RNA sequence: UGGGGAGUCGCCAAGUGGUAAGGCACCAGACUUUGGAUCUGGCAUUCGCAGGUUCGAAUCCUGCCUCCCCAGCCA
């Protein structure tokens, strides 16, 4: 609880702290993360997970993982497995508290029977269309169902026969008897059970009636001894129903539902339906495409659990709907990876450089720091020889102002190696394209230090041609070109046509040969990269997580703008 | 027009009657064998608007405005 005071406050933390202080619950603080197994987890879920597990941990409580599997036609075990994997990857653990709403089907049924006995629920024969008609509108009250006043006995009999499978889908429902004139539409005799002759991924064909969310959720919470049922804003309207059910059924110290705003990010979509469309219609390569905001996509892209958790922590918790700038997340991965990712040299768009005064056949190795942020990370030896590759954009025949890189007659330092000067530019006579640079190497500058102390402002990354390893590098950009993917009404029209650029002729330093899938690196002067699962030792594949901050690009942009 | 929510810097967000934290972004500078990182400084006389209460209000009261959610036998 000490942490509770050291972290920035938020209204949920305050409510829970107050409940602890007043002893509102004679049991430990208990929350739950209740995903429906009908899709993959995305960045929005990360916030809910962080809050659910975080609040419990802060107050010495527990958080359950509970699958809200009350709709058999939408759900599947494939998602169950995936969700568990993602929650663990994010860094949370439910120990042995893995539950399913479907585990409670029998109990839930008994609670429904109890409600009927109390005269608080009835079997209704209205068709779906009729129910809608009777419900009224936002501004007009509804009308009571003609079946509303059936006897307890008749209701009990009918409900039992619903369970027995005597009626077809949609023929009848069990409804709560509350108030058809309520301003809150959720209180206009909400449906508690519907008939659905469908095979459930866990209970098989044992049931042909299934509880609705509104019925199953509060009761599942109560059954598990949840104290604080945290959910998103769209359930605010359901809270009176949540409370009505628990009160009517006589639960002591019932759980409290508290709603908070979801996490939204700029340039990002979190609608399950639309994400599915992107996958199914081939706009991305799958649910784990590195451009997807799914946890699987983020992982493959190279985002770390720590960065995602940190985002959730720093954006706070409240009821104000907002859209967080994706740059915040990008900043946080950089912050994390800057501390942890080993530095390495990779040339993405190679330009050959021949060091004319460096002895042919000679080679040597230079120690280069693995991470200047972490002296403990040590150094590695990087091989050097007469012919190297540098980045094409690190050379300019007619350098613009403040260009610190290679140009005819100019000097530059090769990171950790030597200072070189460009003497000659070799071009393809047919196209005029620069194909090679011939440079001389200041042999006195081993390690990159000028012997006479002269200042060399530019430092380039490089790879020795003879030693380099080929690689494919996938450069990702935002999936959508507009901050709000929904802008203009058609999210597909807002897709960024340049969200993926595949570079195939890349060369990386030999130390990368042993890199394993999902390993993180900083490619010096480029950005953070992650080994794609497609990678093999013969053909390395890297995904760009995020580029380094690029002050030079900013200067150029400004000079172009005027 | 019914019910439920929300409005503090470009974005996120503290603040709970005592005179506007912090982060992102941005700007300026220092340093730099990553034009990275780091460091320093700048960045809301004002809290949706209008009244009122008070010595004093973003915080209390009144009225208004704007935005979001709800009419699935989805969750």
Coordinates of C-alpha atoms (C1' of nucleotides) in Angstrom, one line a residue:
Chain A
X1 CA 0.0 0.0 0.0
X2 CA 3.0 2.2 0.2
X3 CA 3.2 2.1 -3.5
X4 CA -0.3 3.5 -3.7
X5 CA 0.9 6.8 -2.3
X6 CA 4.1 6.9 -4.3
X7 CA 2.3 6.6 -7.6
X8 CA 0.3 9.4 -9.1
X9 CA -3.2 9.1 -7.8
X10 CA -6.1 8.0 -9.9
X11 CA -9.7 7.8 -8.9
X12 CA -9.8 4.0 -8.9
X13 CA -6.8 3.8 -6.6
X14 CA -8.5 6.3 -4.3
X15 CA -11.8 4.4 -4.2
X16 CA -10.0 1.1 -3.4
X17 CA -7.8 2.8 -0.8
X18 CA -10.9 4.2 0.9
X19 CA -12.6 0.9 0.8
X20 CA -9.6 -0.6 2.5
X21 CA -9.5 2.2 5.1
X22 CA -13.2 1.8 6.0
X23 CA -13.1 -2.0 5.8
X24 CA -15.9 -2.0 3.2
X25 CA -15.0 -5.6 2.4
X26 CA -14.3 -8.4 4.8
X27 CA -12.2 -10.1 2.2
X28 CA -9.0 -9.2 0.3
X29 CA -9.1 -6.9 -2.6
X30 CA -9.9 -8.9 -5.7
X31 CA -10.2 -7.9 -9.3
X32 CA -10.4 -9.7 -12.6
X33 CA -9.5 -9.4 -16.2
X34 CA -12.5 -10.7 -18.2
X35 CA -11.8 -11.0 -21.9
X36 CA -14.2 -12.6 -24.3
X37 CA -12.3 -15.3 -26.2
X38 CA -13.5 -14.0 -29.6
X39 CA -10.4 -12.2 -30.8
X40 CA -6.8 -11.3 -30.1
X41 CA -5.7 -8.9 -27.4
X42 CA -4.6 -5.4 -28.5
X43 CA -3.0 -2.4 -27.0
X44 CA -6.3 -1.2 -25.6
X45 CA -6.6 -4.4 -23.6
X46 CA -3.1 -3.8 -22.2
X47 CA -4.5 -0.8 -20.3
X48 CA -7.3 -2.9 -18.7
X49 CA -4.8 -5.7 -17.9
X50 CA -2.4 -3.3 -16.3
X51 CA -5.1 -1.7 -14.2
X52 CA -6.8 -5.0 -13.2
X53 CA -3.6 -6.7 -12.2
X54 CA -1.9 -3.5 -11.0
X55 CA -4.7 -2.4 -8.5
X56 CA -4.8 -5.9 -7.0
X57 CA -1.1 -6.1 -6.6
X58 CA -0.9 -2.6 -5.0
X59 CA -3.4 -3.5 -2.4
X60 CA -2.0 -7.0 -1.6
X61 CA -4.9 -8.5 -3.5
X62 CA -5.5 -10.9 -6.3
X63 CA -6.6 -10.7 -9.9
X64 CA -8.3 -13.5 -11.7
X65 CA -8.2 -14.3 -15.4
X66 CA -11.8 -15.1 -16.4
X67 CA -13.0 -15.8 -19.9
X68 CA -16.3 -14.3 -20.5
X69 CA -17.5 -17.1 -22.7
X70 CA -21.3 -16.7 -22.8
X71 CA -21.7 -16.6 -26.5
X72 CA -20.8 -19.9 -28.1
X73 CA -21.2 -18.8 -31.7
X74 CA -18.5 -16.2 -31.4
X75 CA -15.9 -17.8 -29.2
X76 CA -13.2 -20.3 -29.7
X77 CA -10.3 -22.0 -27.7
X78 CA -7.9 -20.7 -30.2
X79 CA -8.4 -17.3 -28.7
X80 CA -8.3 -18.6 -25.2
X81 CA -4.7 -19.9 -25.7
X82 CA -3.6 -16.7 -27.5
X83 CA -5.0 -14.5 -24.7
X84 CA -3.2 -16.4 -22.0
X85 CA 0.0 -16.2 -23.9
X86 CA -0.4 -12.4 -24.4
X87 CA -1.2 -11.7 -20.8
X88 CA 1.8 -13.6 -19.6
X89 CA 4.0 -11.8 -22.2
X90 CA 2.8 -8.5 -20.9
X91 CA 4.2 -9.6 -17.6
X92 CA 1.2 -10.6 -15.5
X93 CA 0.3 -13.8 -13.8
X94 CA -3.0 -15.2 -12.5
X95 CA -1.4 -18.2 -10.8
X96 CA -4.1 -20.9 -10.5
X97 CA -7.0 -18.5 -10.8
X98 CA -8.0 -19.2 -14.4
X99 CA -11.8 -19.2 -14.7
X100 CA -14.5 -19.3 -17.3
X101 CA -18.0 -17.9 -17.0
X102 CA -19.0 -21.2 -18.5
X103 CA -17.8 -22.9 -15.3
X104 CA -20.7 -21.2 -13.6
X105 CA -23.5 -22.2 -16.0
X106 CA -25.2 -24.5 -13.6
X107 CA -24.9 -22.0 -10.7
X108 CA -26.1 -19.2 -13.0
X109 CA -29.1 -21.3 -13.9
X110 CA -29.9 -21.8 -10.3
X111 CA -29.7 -18.0 -9.7
X112 CA -32.1 -17.5 -12.5
X113 CA -34.5 -19.9 -11.0
X114 CA -34.2 -18.0 -7.7
X115 CA -35.0 -14.8 -9.5
X116 CA -38.1 -16.4 -10.9
X117 CA -39.1 -17.6 -7.5
X118 CA -38.7 -14.1 -6.2
X119 CA -41.0 -12.9 -8.9
X120 CA -38.2 -10.9 -10.5
X121 CA -37.9 -12.7 -13.7
X122 CA -40.2 -14.2 -16.3
X123 CA -40.2 -16.2 -19.5
X124 CA -41.2 -14.0 -22.4
X125 CA -42.5 -15.3 -25.7
X126 CA -42.0 -12.2 -27.7
X127 CA -39.9 -12.5 -30.8
X128 CA -36.7 -10.4 -31.2
X129 CA -38.5 -7.9 -33.3
X130 CA -41.3 -7.6 -30.9
X131 CA -39.0 -7.2 -27.9
X132 CA -37.4 -4.3 -29.8
X133 CA -40.8 -2.8 -30.4
X134 CA -41.9 -3.1 -26.8
X135 CA -38.7 -1.7 -25.6
X136 CA -39.7 1.8 -26.6
X137 CA -37.1 4.4 -27.7
X138 CA -34.6 6.7 -26.1
X139 CA -37.3 9.2 -25.4
X140 CA -40.4 7.1 -25.1
X141 CA -41.0 4.5 -22.4
X142 CA -41.5 0.9 -23.4
X143 CA -44.6 -1.3 -22.9
X144 CA -44.8 -4.3 -20.7
X145 CA -44.6 -7.7 -22.3
X146 CA -47.9 -9.6 -22.3
X147 CA -46.0 -12.5 -20.7
X148 CA -44.7 -10.4 -17.9
X149 CA -47.2 -11.6 -15.3
X150 CA -47.0 -15.3 -15.7
X151 CA -47.1 -17.3 -12.5
X152 CA -43.9 -18.4 -10.8
X153 CA -44.9 -22.0 -11.5
X154 CA -45.4 -21.4 -15.2
X155 CA -42.2 -19.5 -15.5
X156 CA -40.3 -22.2 -13.7
X157 CA -41.8 -24.8 -16.0
X158 CA -41.1 -22.9 -19.1
X159 CA -37.6 -22.0 -18.1
X160 CA -36.8 -25.7 -17.3
X161 CA -38.2 -26.6 -20.8
X162 CA -36.1 -23.9 -22.4
X163 CA -33.1 -25.6 -20.9
X164 CA -34.4 -29.0 -22.0
X165 CA -34.3 -27.9 -25.5
X166 CA -38.0 -27.9 -26.3
X167 CA -38.0 -24.6 -28.1
X168 CA -36.1 -23.3 -31.1
X169 CA -33.6 -20.5 -31.1
X170 CA -35.2 -17.1 -30.4
X171 CA -38.5 -18.5 -29.4
X172 CA -38.4 -17.4 -25.8
X173 CA -36.1 -15.6 -23.4
X174 CA -35.8 -15.2 -19.7
X175 CA -36.2 -11.6 -18.7
X176 CA -35.7 -9.6 -15.6
X177 CA -38.8 -7.9 -14.3
X178 CA -37.6 -4.3 -13.6
X179 CA -39.2 -1.3 -15.2
X180 CA -40.3 -0.8 -18.8
X181 CA -40.5 2.9 -18.3
X182 CA -37.0 3.4 -17.0
X183 CA -35.0 6.1 -18.6
X184 CA -32.1 3.7 -18.6
X185 CA -32.9 1.2 -21.3
X186 CA -30.9 -1.5 -19.7
X187 CA -33.5 -1.6 -17.0
X188 CA -36.5 -2.2 -19.4
X189 CA -36.7 -5.9 -18.5
X190 CA -33.4 -7.0 -19.9
X191 CA -32.9 -10.4 -21.4
X192 CA -31.1 -12.8 -19.0
X193 CA -31.1 -16.0 -21.0
X194 CA -31.5 -16.7 -24.7
X195 CA -32.0 -20.0 -26.5
X196 CA -29.1 -20.9 -28.7
X197 CA -28.7 -24.4 -30.0
X198 CA -25.0 -24.1 -30.5
X199 CA -21.9 -26.0 -29.5
X200 CA -19.9 -24.2 -26.9
X201 CA -16.1 -24.5 -27.0
X202 CA -16.0 -25.8 -23.5
X203 CA -19.4 -27.1 -22.5
X204 CA -20.1 -28.7 -25.8
X205 CA -23.8 -29.4 -26.3
X206 CA -24.7 -29.6 -22.6
X207 CA -26.6 -26.3 -22.9
X208 CA -28.9 -24.7 -25.4
X209 CA -29.7 -21.7 -23.3
X210 CA -26.9 -19.2 -22.5
X211 CA -26.8 -16.3 -20.1
X212 CA -26.3 -12.8 -21.4
X213 CA -23.3 -10.7 -20.3
X214 CA -25.6 -8.6 -18.1
X215 CA -26.6 -11.6 -16.1
X216 CA -23.4 -13.6 -16.1
X217 CA -21.0 -10.9 -15.4
X218 CA -22.1 -9.5 -12.0
X219 CA -22.8 -13.1 -10.8
X220 CA -19.4 -14.4 -12.0
X221 CA -17.8 -11.5 -10.1
X222 CA -19.8 -12.3 -7.0
X223 CA -19.1 -16.0 -7.2
X224 CA -15.4 -15.3 -7.4
X225 CA -15.5 -12.8 -4.5
X226 CA -14.4 -9.9 -6.7
X227 CA -14.4 -6.6 -4.8
X228 CA -13.8 -4.2 -7.6
X229 CA -15.0 -4.9 -11.1
X230 CA -13.2 -2.6 -13.3
X231 CA -14.4 -2.0 -16.9
X232 CA -14.7 0.5 -19.6
X233 CA -17.0 3.5 -19.9
X234 CA -19.6 1.9 -22.1
X235 CA -20.8 -0.2 -19.2
X236 CA -21.7 2.8 -17.0
X237 CA -25.3 2.4 -18.1
X238 CA -25.2 -1.2 -17.1
X239 CA -24.1 -0.6 -13.5
X240 CA -27.7 -0.1 -12.2
X241 CA -28.6 -3.5 -13.6
X242 CA -25.4 -5.0 -12.2
X243 CA -26.3 -3.7 -8.8
X244 CA -29.9 -4.6 -9.1
X245 CA -29.1 -8.3 -9.7
X246 CA -26.7 -8.6 -6.9
X247 CA -29.0 -6.8 -4.5
X248 CA -32.0 -8.8 -5.5
X249 CA -30.2 -12.0 -5.1
X250 CA -29.0 -10.9 -1.7
X251 CA -25.3 -10.9 -2.0
X252 CA -23.5 -9.5 1.0
X253 CA -20.7 -6.9 0.3
X254 CA -21.3 -7.2 -3.5
X255 CA -18.5 -6.2 -5.9
X256 CA -18.4 -2.6 -7.1
X257 CA -18.3 -1.9 -10.7
X258 CA -16.1 1.1 -11.6
X259 CA -15.7 2.3 -15.2
X260 CA -12.7 4.0 -16.8
X261 CA -11.9 5.4 -20.2
X262 CA -10.3 3.0 -22.8
X263 CA -6.9 3.7 -24.3
X264 CA -7.0 5.0 -27.8
X265 CA -3.9 5.9 -29.8
X266 CA -3.5 8.1 -32.8
X267 CA -3.0 6.4 -36.1
X268 CA -4.4 3.3 -34.5
X269 CA -7.5 1.2 -34.7
X270 CA -8.7 -1.1 -32.0
X271 CA -12.1 -2.2 -33.3
X272 CA -12.0 -6.0 -33.4
X273 CA -14.2 -6.1 -36.5
X274 CA -12.0 -3.7 -38.4
X275 CA -8.8 -5.4 -37.4
X276 CA -10.3 -8.7 -38.6
X277 CA -11.1 -7.1 -41.9
X278 CA -7.5 -5.9 -42.3
X279 CA -6.4 -9.5 -41.8
X280 CA -9.0 -11.3 -43.8
X281 CA -8.8 -9.0 -46.8
X282 CA -5.1 -9.1 -46.8
X283 CA -4.2 -5.5 -46.0
X284 CA -1.7 -7.0 -43.5
X285 CA -0.1 -10.4 -43.3
X286 CA -1.9 -11.6 -40.2
X287 CA -2.9 -10.9 -36.6
X288 CA 0.8 -10.7 -35.7
X289 CA 1.8 -8.4 -38.6
X290 CA 4.2 -5.9 -37.1
X291 CA 1.9 -3.1 -38.1
X292 CA -1.0 -4.4 -36.1
X293 CA -1.9 -2.9 -32.7
X294 CA -2.4 -6.4 -31.4
X295 CA -0.1 -7.5 -28.6
X296 CA 1.2 -10.2 -31.0
X297 CA 1.9 -7.6 -33.7
X298 CA 3.6 -5.2 -31.2
X299 CA 5.8 -8.0 -30.0
X300 CA 6.9 -9.0 -33.5
X301 CA 7.5 -5.4 -34.2
X302 CA 9.9 -5.2 -31.3
X303 CA 7.8 -3.3 -28.7
X304 CA 8.7 -4.5 -25.2
X305 CA 6.3 -5.4 -22.5
X306 CA 8.0 -2.8 -20.2
X307 CA 7.3 0.0 -22.7
X308 CA 3.7 -1.0 -23.1
X309 CA 3.2 -1.2 -19.3
X310 CA 5.0 2.1 -18.8
X311 CA 2.6 3.7 -21.3
X312 CA -0.4 2.4 -19.4
X313 CA 1.1 3.6 -16.1
X314 CA 1.9 7.1 -17.4
X315 CA -1.3 8.0 -19.2
X316 CA -3.2 7.6 -16.0
X317 CA -6.7 6.3 -15.3
X318 CA -9.8 8.5 -15.5
X319 CA -13.1 8.9 -17.2
X320 CA -12.1 11.4 -19.8
X321 CA -12.1 10.0 -23.3
X322 CA -8.8 10.9 -25.0
X323 CA -6.5 9.9 -27.7
X324 CA -2.9 9.4 -26.7
X325 CA -0.3 10.4 -29.3
X326 CA 1.4 7.3 -30.7
X327 CA 4.6 9.2 -30.3
X328 CA 4.3 8.7 -26.6
X329 CA 4.5 4.9 -27.0
X330 CA 7.4 5.4 -29.5
X331 CA 9.2 7.5 -27.0
X332 CA 8.8 4.8 -24.3
X333 CA 10.1 2.0 -26.4
X334 CA 13.1 4.1 -27.3
X335 CA 13.6 4.8 -23.6
X336 CA 13.5 1.1 -22.8
X337 CA 15.6 -0.1 -25.7
X338 CA 18.1 2.7 -25.3
X339 CA 19.0 1.1 -21.9
X340 CA 18.8 -2.5 -23.0
X341 CA 19.4 -3.0 -26.7
X342 CA 22.9 -3.9 -27.8
X343 CA 24.4 -1.6 -30.5
X344 CA 25.4 -3.1 -33.8
X345 CA 26.3 -1.8 -37.2
X346 CA 24.1 -2.5 -40.3
X347 CA 24.3 -0.9 -43.7
X348 CA 20.8 -0.8 -45.2
X349 CA 21.6 0.9 -48.5
X350 CA 25.2 0.0 -49.2
X351 CA 27.8 2.1 -51.0
X352 CA 31.2 0.5 -51.5
X353 CA 34.2 2.3 -50.2
X354 CA 37.8 1.3 -51.1
X355 CA 40.5 2.4 -48.8
X356 CA 43.3 2.8 -51.3
X357 CA 46.1 3.1 -48.9
X358 CA 45.0 0.2 -46.7
X359 CA 47.1 -2.9 -47.5
X360 CA 45.3 -5.4 -49.6
X361 CA 44.6 -8.7 -47.8
X362 CA 45.1 -7.1 -44.4
X363 CA 42.4 -7.2 -41.8
X364 CA 42.1 -6.2 -38.1
X365 CA 39.4 -6.0 -35.5
X366 CA 38.3 -3.0 -33.5
X367 CA 36.6 -3.2 -30.1
X368 CA 33.3 -1.3 -30.2
X369 CA 31.1 -0.7 -27.2
X370 CA 27.9 -2.7 -27.0
X371 CA 26.0 -0.1 -25.2
X372 CA 27.3 3.3 -24.2
X373 CA 24.4 3.6 -21.7
X374 CA 25.6 0.5 -20.0
X375 CA 29.4 0.1 -19.4
X376 CA 28.7 -3.4 -18.1
X377 CA 27.6 -4.4 -21.6
X378 CA 31.2 -4.5 -22.6
X379 CA 32.6 -4.4 -26.1
X380 CA 32.8 -6.7 -29.1
X381 CA 35.4 -7.0 -31.9
X382 CA 34.2 -5.8 -35.3
X383 CA 36.4 -6.9 -38.3
X384 CA 37.7 -4.3 -40.7
X385 CA 39.4 -4.5 -44.0
X386 CA 40.2 -2.6 -47.2
X387 CA 36.8 -2.7 -48.7
X388 CA 33.8 -1.6 -46.7
X389 CA 30.2 -0.5 -47.1
X390 CA 28.8 2.7 -45.8
X391 CA 25.3 4.1 -46.1
X392 CA 24.5 5.7 -49.4
X393 CA 22.9 8.6 -47.7
X394 CA 26.1 9.3 -45.8
X395 CA 27.7 10.5 -49.0
X396 CA 26.8 13.6 -51.0
X397 CA 28.6 14.8 -54.0
X398 CA 27.3 18.3 -53.4
X399 CA 26.8 18.4 -49.6
X400 CA 24.1 20.8 -48.3
X401 CA 24.9 23.1 -45.4
X402 CA 25.7 21.5 -42.1
X403 CA 26.2 18.1 -43.8
X404 CA 28.7 16.3 -41.5
X405 CA 29.2 13.3 -43.6
X406 CA 31.2 12.1 -46.6
X407 CA 31.7 14.4 -49.6
X408 CA 34.6 14.8 -52.1
X409 CA 37.7 16.0 -50.2
X410 CA 36.0 15.7 -46.8
X411 CA 36.9 13.7 -43.7
X412 CA 34.7 11.5 -41.6
X413 CA 35.3 8.9 -38.9
X414 CA 34.4 5.3 -39.2
X415 CA 32.9 4.4 -35.8
X416 CA 35.6 2.7 -33.8
X417 CA 38.0 2.4 -36.7
X418 CA 39.7 5.1 -38.7
X419 CA 39.3 8.6 -40.0
X420 CA 39.0 8.5 -43.8
X421 CA 39.0 11.2 -46.6
X422 CA 37.1 10.9 -49.8
X423 CA 39.4 11.3 -52.8
X424 CA 37.5 10.0 -55.7
X425 CA 34.0 9.3 -56.7
X426 CA 33.5 6.4 -59.2
X427 CA 30.3 6.6 -61.3
X428 CA 28.6 4.3 -63.7
X429 CA 29.3 6.0 -67.0
X430 CA 26.0 5.0 -68.3
X431 CA 23.7 6.2 -65.5
X432 CA 25.9 8.6 -63.6
X433 CA 25.1 6.7 -60.4
X434 CA 27.8 6.7 -57.8
X435 CA 29.0 3.2 -57.5
X436 CA 32.1 3.5 -55.4
X437 CA 34.1 5.8 -53.3
X438 CA 37.9 5.7 -53.2
X439 CA 39.2 7.0 -49.9
X440 CA 42.4 7.2 -48.0
X441 CA 42.6 6.1 -44.4
X442 CA 44.5 8.1 -41.8
X443 CA 46.5 5.1 -40.6
X444 CA 47.5 7.1 -37.5
X445 CA 43.9 7.4 -36.3
X446 CA 43.4 3.8 -35.2
X447 CA 40.2 3.6 -33.1
X448 CA 39.0 6.9 -34.6
X449 CA 41.1 9.4 -32.6
X450 CA 42.8 12.0 -34.7
X451 CA 46.5 12.0 -33.8
X452 CA 46.8 15.7 -34.1
X453 CA 43.6 16.3 -32.2
X454 CA 41.8 17.8 -35.3
X455 CA 38.0 17.8 -35.0
X456 CA 36.1 15.4 -37.2
X457 CA 32.4 16.0 -36.6
X458 CA 30.9 13.1 -38.5
X459 CA 31.0 9.5 -37.4
X460 CA 29.7 6.8 -39.8
X461 CA 28.7 3.2 -39.2
X462 CA 30.1 0.7 -41.7
X463 CA 30.6 -3.0 -42.4
X464 CA 33.6 -4.8 -43.8
X465 CA 32.5 -6.3 -47.1
X466 CA 34.5 -9.5 -46.7
X467 CA 33.0 -10.1 -43.3
X468 CA 29.5 -8.8 -43.6
X469 CA 26.3 -10.9 -43.5
X470 CA 23.4 -10.4 -45.9
X471 CA 20.1 -9.4 -44.4
X472 CA 16.6 -8.3 -45.2
X473 CA 15.3 -5.4 -43.3
X474 CA 11.6 -4.5 -43.1
X475 CA 11.0 -0.8 -42.5
X476 CA 7.6 -0.2 -41.0
X477 CA 5.7 3.0 -40.8
X478 CA 2.2 3.7 -39.3
X479 CA -0.5 1.6 -40.8
X480 CA -2.7 4.6 -41.3
X481 CA -1.8 7.9 -42.9
X482 CA -4.3 9.9 -40.8
X483 CA -4.2 10.5 -37.1
X484 CA -7.8 9.2 -36.9
X485 CA -8.1 6.1 -39.1
X486 CA -11.9 6.6 -39.1
X487 CA -11.7 10.2 -40.5
X488 CA -13.8 10.5 -43.5
X489 CA -15.8 7.4 -42.7
X490 CA -13.7 4.8 -44.6
X491 CA -10.8 3.5 -42.6
X492 CA -9.5 1.5 -45.6
X493 CA -9.1 4.7 -47.5
X494 CA -6.9 6.0 -44.8
X495 CA -4.4 3.1 -45.0
X496 CA -0.8 4.3 -45.4
X497 CA 0.4 2.9 -48.7
X498 CA 4.0 3.1 -47.5
X499 CA 3.5 1.3 -44.2
X500 CA 6.0 -1.3 -45.2
X501 CA 9.2 -1.0 -47.2
X502 CA 11.3 -4.2 -47.6
X503 CA 15.0 -3.7 -48.1
X504 CA 16.8 -6.8 -49.4
X505 CA 20.4 -5.8 -50.1
X506 CA 21.4 -5.0 -46.6
X507 CA 24.6 -6.0 -44.9
X508 CA 25.1 -6.5 -41.2
X509 CA 28.2 -7.0 -39.0
X510 CA 29.1 -10.7 -38.4
X511 CA 28.2 -10.7 -34.7
X512 CA 24.6 -10.7 -35.7
X513 CA 24.9 -14.2 -37.2
X514 CA 23.8 -15.8 -33.9
X515 CA 20.9 -13.5 -33.3
X516 CA 17.7 -15.2 -32.3
X517 CA 14.1 -14.5 -33.1
X518 CA 12.7 -11.5 -31.2
X519 CA 16.2 -10.3 -30.1
X520 CA 16.4 -6.5 -29.9
X521 CA 19.2 -4.4 -31.3
X522 CA 20.0 -0.8 -32.1
X523 CA 21.3 -0.4 -35.6
X524 CA 23.7 2.5 -35.0
X525 CA 22.3 5.7 -36.3
X526 CA 19.2 4.0 -37.7
X527 CA 16.9 2.8 -35.0
X528 CA 15.8 -0.2 -33.0
X529 CA 15.3 -3.5 -34.8
X530 CA 14.0 -6.9 -33.8
X531 CA 14.8 -10.2 -35.3
X532 CA 11.7 -11.5 -37.2
X533 CA 10.6 -15.1 -36.7
X534 CA 11.1 -15.5 -40.5
X535 CA 14.8 -15.0 -39.9
X536 CA 17.3 -17.8 -40.6
X537 CA 21.1 -17.8 -40.0
X538 CA 21.6 -17.7 -43.8
X539 CA 19.1 -15.0 -44.4
X540 CA 18.6 -12.7 -41.5
X541 CA 15.4 -10.7 -41.3
X542 CA 15.0 -7.7 -39.1
X543 CA 11.9 -5.5 -38.3
X544 CA 12.3 -1.9 -37.5
X545 CA 10.6 -1.2 -34.3
X546 CA 11.1 2.5 -34.3
X547 CA 13.7 4.8 -35.8
X548 CA 16.1 6.9 -33.7
X549 CA 15.2 10.5 -33.2
X550 CA 16.6 12.2 -36.3
X551 CA 17.7 15.7 -35.8
X552 CA 19.3 15.9 -39.2
X553 CA 16.0 15.0 -40.9
X554 CA 14.4 17.8 -38.9
X555 CA 17.0 20.3 -40.0
X556 CA 16.5 19.3 -43.6
X557 CA 12.8 19.5 -43.3
X558 CA 13.1 23.0 -41.9
X559 CA 15.5 24.2 -44.6
X560 CA 13.1 22.8 -47.3
X561 CA 10.1 24.5 -45.6
X562 CA 12.0 27.7 -45.8
Chain B
rU1 C1' -36.9 15.6 -26.4
rG2 C1' -35.2 10.2 -22.0
rG3 C1' -31.0 8.1 -19.2
rG4 C1' -25.7 7.9 -18.2
rG5 C1' -20.8 10.3 -18.6
rA6 C1' -16.9 14.1 -19.7
rG7 C1' -14.8 19.2 -20.4
rU8 C1' -7.2 22.0 -17.0
rC9 C1' -1.2 23.9 -22.6
rG10 C1' -1.0 20.8 -29.5
rC11 C1' -1.5 15.4 -26.8
rC12 C1' -1.8 12.6 -21.9
rA13 C1' -2.4 14.3 -17.0
rA14 C1' -1.9 16.2 -11.4
rG15 C1' -4.9 19.4 -8.6
rU16 C1' -10.3 17.9 -3.7
rG17 C1' -11.1 26.6 -1.3
rG18 C1' -5.1 29.3 -0.6
rU19 C1' -3.2 31.6 -5.4
rA20 C1' -1.9 26.0 -12.2
rA21 C1' 2.8 19.4 -10.9
rG22 C1' 4.8 16.1 -14.4
rG23 C1' 5.4 13.5 -19.1
rC24 C1' 5.1 13.6 -24.7
rA25 C1' 5.7 17.2 -28.6
rC26 C1' 7.9 21.8 -29.6
rC27 C1' 11.9 25.9 -29.2
rA28 C1' 16.9 27.5 -27.7
rG29 C1' 21.7 26.1 -25.9
rA30 C1' 25.7 22.6 -23.8
rC31 C1' 28.0 18.0 -24.6
rU32 C1' 28.9 14.1 -28.0
rU33 C1' 33.7 8.5 -31.8
rU34 C1' 25.5 7.0 -32.8
rG35 C1' 23.3 14.6 -36.2
rG36 C1' 21.4 8.7 -30.8
rA37 C1' 21.7 9.3 -25.5
rU38 C1' 22.5 12.9 -21.7
rC39 C1' 22.2 17.9 -19.6
rU40 C1' 20.4 23.1 -19.1
rG41 C1' 16.7 26.8 -20.1
rG42 C1' 11.9 28.1 -22.4
rC43 C1' 6.8 26.7 -23.1
rA44 C1' -1.4 27.8 -19.4
rU45 C1' -1.8 35.4 -15.5
rU46 C1' -5.2 30.6 -16.6
rC47 C1' -8.6 25.8 -15.9
rG48 C1' -15.7 24.9 -21.8
rC49 C1' -18.7 29.8 -21.2
rA50 C1' -21.5 33.3 -18.0
rG51 C1' -22.9 34.9 -13.4
rG52 C1' -22.7 34.3 -8.0
rU53 C1' -20.5 33.0 -2.9
rU54 C1' -15.7 34.1 -0.5
rC55 C1' -10.3 38.0 1.9
rG56 C1' -9.3 34.2 -1.7
rA57 C1' -12.3 29.5 -6.6
rA58 C1' -9.7 25.1 -11.7
rU59 C1' -11.7 23.6 -7.0
rC60 C1' -18.4 25.7 -3.9
rC61 C1' -23.4 27.4 -6.1
rU62 C1' -26.6 28.7 -10.5
rG63 C1' -27.5 28.8 -15.6
rC64 C1' -25.7 27.7 -20.3
rC65 C1' -22.5 25.5 -24.3
rU66 C1' -19.9 21.4 -26.4
rC67 C1' -18.5 16.3 -26.9
rC68 C1' -19.2 10.9 -25.9
rC69 C1' -22.2 6.4 -24.7
rC70 C1' -27.2 3.7 -24.6
rA71 C1' -32.9 1.5 -28.3
rG72 C1' -28.1 -6.8 -29.6
rC73 C1' -31.9 -12.6 -27.6
rC74 C1' -23.0 -8.9 -28.5
rA75 C1' -19.5 -8.1 -24.8

